[in-house]
PDB file of C-alpha atoms in Angstrom:
ATOM      1  CA  GLN I  11     -37.734  30.377 -10.432  1.00  0.00           C
ATOM      2  CA  VAL I  12     -34.436  29.966  -8.602  1.00  0.00           C
ATOM      3  CA  GLN I  13     -34.134  31.980  -5.403  1.00  0.00           C
ATOM      4  CA  LEU I  14     -31.382  32.087  -2.789  1.00  0.00           C
ATOM      5  CA  VAL I  15     -31.537  33.946   0.533  1.00  0.00           C
ATOM      6  CA  GLU I  16     -28.529  34.276   2.846  1.00  0.00           C
ATOM      7  CA  SER I  17     -28.756  34.894   6.572  1.00  0.00           C
ATOM      8  CA  GLY I  18     -26.639  34.658   9.708  1.00  0.00           C
ATOM      9  CA  GLY I  19     -24.101  37.422   9.203  1.00  0.00           C
ATOM     10  CA  SER I  20     -23.152  39.541  12.220  1.00  0.00           C
ATOM     11  CA  LEU I  21     -20.325  41.162  14.153  1.00  0.00           C
ATOM     12  CA  VAL I  22     -17.987  38.597  15.722  1.00  0.00           C
ATOM     13  CA  GLN I  23     -14.653  38.820  17.550  1.00  0.00           C
ATOM     14  CA  PRO I  24     -11.452  37.349  16.082  1.00  0.00           C
ATOM     15  CA  GLY I  25     -11.255  33.646  16.861  1.00  0.00           C
ATOM     16  CA  GLY I  26     -15.019  33.308  16.992  1.00  0.00           C
ATOM     17  CA  SER I  27     -17.367  31.190  14.911  1.00  0.00           C
ATOM     18  CA  LEU I  28     -20.371  31.884  12.743  1.00  0.00           C
ATOM     19  CA  ARG I  29     -22.715  29.806  10.596  1.00  0.00           C
ATOM     20  CA  LEU I  30     -24.278  31.298   7.493  1.00  0.00           C
ATOM     21  CA  SER I  31     -27.392  29.843   5.895  1.00  0.00           C
ATOM     22  CA  CYS I  32     -28.485  29.846   2.267  1.00  0.00           C
ATOM     23  CA  ALA I  33     -32.147  28.966   1.811  1.00  0.00           C
ATOM     24  CA  ALA I  34     -32.890  27.690  -1.690  1.00  0.00           C
ATOM     25  CA  SER I  35     -36.190  27.491  -3.546  1.00  0.00           C
ATOM     26  CA  GLY I  36     -37.350  26.778  -7.080  1.00  0.00           C
ATOM     27  CA  PHE I  37     -34.846  24.017  -7.842  1.00  0.00           C
ATOM     28  CA  ASN I  38     -33.488  20.681  -6.662  1.00  0.00           C
ATOM     29  CA  LEU I  39     -30.219  21.041  -4.760  1.00  0.00           C
ATOM     30  CA  ASP I  40     -29.036  17.645  -6.004  1.00  0.00           C
ATOM     31  CA  TYR I  41     -28.571  18.995  -9.535  1.00  0.00           C
ATOM     32  CA  TYR I  42     -26.822  22.255  -8.665  1.00  0.00           C
ATOM     33  CA  SER I  43     -23.434  23.380  -7.539  1.00  0.00           C
ATOM     34  CA  ILE I  44     -23.660  25.790  -4.613  1.00  0.00           C
ATOM     35  CA  GLY I  45     -20.812  28.205  -4.024  1.00  0.00           C
ATOM     36  CA  TRP I  46     -19.986  30.721  -1.328  1.00  0.00           C
ATOM     37  CA  PHE I  47     -18.334  33.982  -2.327  1.00  0.00           C
ATOM     38  CA  ARG I  48     -17.303  37.098  -0.447  1.00  0.00           C
ATOM     39  CA  GLN I  49     -16.460  40.694  -1.210  1.00  0.00           C
ATOM     40  CA  ALA I  50     -14.300  42.707   1.158  1.00  0.00           C
ATOM     41  CA  PRO I  51     -14.477  46.524   1.153  1.00  0.00           C
ATOM     42  CA  GLY I  52     -12.700  47.872  -1.919  1.00  0.00           C
ATOM     43  CA  LYS I  53     -11.937  44.371  -3.231  1.00  0.00           C
ATOM     44  CA  GLU I  54     -13.309  42.172  -6.002  1.00  0.00           C
ATOM     45  CA  ARG I  55     -15.656  39.314  -5.248  1.00  0.00           C
ATOM     46  CA  GLU I  56     -13.810  36.038  -4.704  1.00  0.00           C
ATOM     47  CA  GLY I  57     -14.761  32.399  -4.454  1.00  0.00           C
ATOM     48  CA  VAL I  58     -14.453  31.002  -0.935  1.00  0.00           C
ATOM     49  CA  LEU I  59     -15.837  27.467  -1.049  1.00  0.00           C
ATOM     50  CA  CYS I  60     -17.661  25.837  -3.968  1.00  0.00           C
ATOM     51  CA  MET I  61     -19.023  22.410  -4.789  1.00  0.00           C
ATOM     52  CA  THR I  62     -17.179  21.125  -7.863  1.00  0.00           C
ATOM     53  CA  SER I  63     -19.015  17.868  -8.532  1.00  0.00           C
ATOM     54  CA  SER I  64     -22.161  16.025  -7.502  1.00  0.00           C
ATOM     55  CA  ASP I  65     -20.120  13.516  -5.488  1.00  0.00           C
ATOM     56  CA  GLY I  66     -19.530  16.171  -2.837  1.00  0.00           C
ATOM     57  CA  SER I  67     -16.042  17.326  -3.774  1.00  0.00           C
ATOM     58  CA  THR I  68     -15.302  20.987  -3.134  1.00  0.00           C
ATOM     59  CA  TYR I  69     -12.874  23.761  -3.871  1.00  0.00           C
ATOM     60  CA  VAL I  70     -11.615  25.738  -0.873  1.00  0.00           C
ATOM     61  CA  THR I  71      -9.539  28.874  -1.205  1.00  0.00           C
ATOM     62  CA  ASP I  72      -6.233  28.727   0.667  1.00  0.00           C
ATOM     63  CA  SER I  73      -7.050  31.568   3.030  1.00  0.00           C
ATOM     64  CA  VAL I  74      -9.938  29.655   4.661  1.00  0.00           C
ATOM     65  CA  LYS I  75      -8.740  26.070   4.294  1.00  0.00           C
ATOM     66  CA  GLY I  76      -9.142  24.167   7.549  1.00  0.00           C
ATOM     67  CA  ARG I  77     -11.440  26.824   9.006  1.00  0.00           C
ATOM     68  CA  PHE I  78     -14.531  26.901   6.753  1.00  0.00           C
ATOM     69  CA  THR I  79     -16.756  24.004   5.710  1.00  0.00           C
ATOM     70  CA  ILE I  80     -19.883  23.634   3.592  1.00  0.00           C
ATOM     71  CA  SER I  81     -22.837  21.363   4.320  1.00  0.00           C
ATOM     72  CA  ARG I  82     -26.368  20.720   3.077  1.00  0.00           C
ATOM     73  CA  ASP I  83     -29.709  19.866   4.624  1.00  0.00           C
ATOM     74  CA  ASN I  84     -31.833  18.662   1.721  1.00  0.00           C
ATOM     75  CA  ALA I  85     -34.959  18.371   3.857  1.00  0.00           C
ATOM     76  CA  LYS I  86     -34.738  22.101   4.591  1.00  0.00           C
ATOM     77  CA  SER I  87     -33.398  23.032   1.125  1.00  0.00           C
ATOM     78  CA  THR I  88     -30.602  24.882   2.877  1.00  0.00           C
ATOM     79  CA  VAL I  89     -26.834  25.082   2.448  1.00  0.00           C
ATOM     80  CA  TYR I  90     -24.609  26.197   5.311  1.00  0.00           C
ATOM     81  CA  LEU I  91     -21.204  27.792   5.586  1.00  0.00           C
ATOM     82  CA  GLN I  92     -19.593  27.044   8.949  1.00  0.00           C
ATOM     83  CA  MET I  93     -16.845  29.546   9.726  1.00  0.00           C
ATOM     84  CA  ASN I  94     -14.442  28.912  12.606  1.00  0.00           C
ATOM     85  CA  SER I  95     -11.351  30.719  13.898  1.00  0.00           C
ATOM     86  CA  LEU I  96     -12.470  33.909  12.191  1.00  0.00           C
ATOM     87  CA  LYS I  97      -9.922  36.580  11.332  1.00  0.00           C
ATOM     88  CA  PRO I  98     -10.355  40.302  10.576  1.00  0.00           C
ATOM     89  CA  GLU I  99      -9.483  39.628   6.931  1.00  0.00           C
ATOM     90  CA  ASP I 100     -12.596  37.441   6.680  1.00  0.00           C
ATOM     91  CA  THR I 101     -14.713  40.602   6.892  1.00  0.00           C
ATOM     92  CA  GLY I 102     -16.971  41.208   3.918  1.00  0.00           C
ATOM     93  CA  VAL I 103     -20.340  40.589   2.325  1.00  0.00           C
ATOM     94  CA  TYR I 104     -20.929  36.872   1.828  1.00  0.00           C
ATOM     95  CA  TYR I 105     -23.042  35.533  -1.038  1.00  0.00           C
ATOM     96  CA  CYS I 106     -24.298  32.113  -1.989  1.00  0.00           C
ATOM     97  CA  ALA I 107     -24.721  31.241  -5.646  1.00  0.00           C
ATOM     98  CA  ALA I 108     -25.967  28.335  -7.756  1.00  0.00           C
ATOM     99  CA  THR I 109     -25.271  26.834 -11.168  1.00  0.00           C
ATOM    100  CA  PRO I 110     -26.449  23.541 -12.698  1.00  0.00           C
ATOM    101  CA  PHE I 111     -24.017  20.658 -12.834  1.00  0.00           C
ATOM    102  CA  GLY I 112     -23.041  19.797 -16.401  1.00  0.00           C
ATOM    103  CA  SER I 113     -20.360  17.908 -18.284  1.00  0.00           C
ATOM    104  CA  ARG I 114     -17.748  20.292 -16.868  1.00  0.00           C
ATOM    105  CA  SER I 115     -17.107  20.893 -13.199  1.00  0.00           C
ATOM    106  CA  PRO I 116     -17.794  24.514 -12.297  1.00  0.00           C
ATOM    107  CA  ARG I 117     -14.921  26.743 -11.311  1.00  0.00           C
ATOM    108  CA  CYS I 118     -15.208  28.730  -8.105  1.00  0.00           C
ATOM    109  CA  GLU I 119     -15.391  32.020  -9.994  1.00  0.00           C
ATOM    110  CA  SER I 120     -18.303  34.442 -10.290  1.00  0.00           C
ATOM    111  CA  PRO I 121     -18.932  34.157 -14.080  1.00  0.00           C
ATOM    112  CA  TRP I 122     -19.665  30.448 -13.710  1.00  0.00           C
ATOM    113  CA  TYR I 123     -22.659  31.019 -11.446  1.00  0.00           C
ATOM    114  CA  ASP I 124     -26.113  31.990 -12.683  1.00  0.00           C
ATOM    115  CA  ASP I 125     -28.160  32.781  -9.589  1.00  0.00           C
ATOM    116  CA  TRP I 126     -27.196  34.797  -6.532  1.00  0.00           C
ATOM    117  CA  GLY I 127     -28.514  35.698  -3.126  1.00  0.00           C
ATOM    118  CA  GLN I 128     -28.616  39.241  -1.784  1.00  0.00           C
ATOM    119  CA  GLY I 129     -25.619  38.856   0.532  1.00  0.00           C
ATOM    120  CA  THR I 130     -25.112  39.009   4.288  1.00  0.00           C
ATOM    121  CA  GLN I 131     -22.552  41.137   6.137  1.00  0.00           C
ATOM    122  CA  VAL I 132     -19.856  39.482   8.247  1.00  0.00           C
ATOM    123  CA  THR I 133     -17.632  41.745  10.333  1.00  0.00           C
ATOM    124  CA  VAL I 134     -14.728  40.318  12.343  1.00  0.00           C
ATOM    125  CA  SER I 135     -13.414  42.925  14.760  1.00  0.00           C
ATOM    126  CA  SER I 136     -12.480  43.516  18.391  1.00  0.00           C
TER     127      SER I 136
END
């Protein structure tokens, strides 16, 4: 059974940094794409940063390019989202999601992902 649990969300000032964790269980990370998504108040869920192939390539949305990075610790079965230079518009509920790699590279869009965590709140404010 695939399970994902996010943690690390909090209130942070603009310009600050935060690292979110996604603890995975029930599957091998090597065979899955992991994506990070967020949903701002009153907005639709959007892809932020997603693995697009097993060689480590990723998709990064323009609004976070150069500020957010994804990493994995296979020994801990955990994926991280490092967020730097945070802005108020980064505020929202952040989710990690997983889908198996196949013949097609997954798109960083919600319908492509099968399993989801419960979300963690990130608030960027003075």
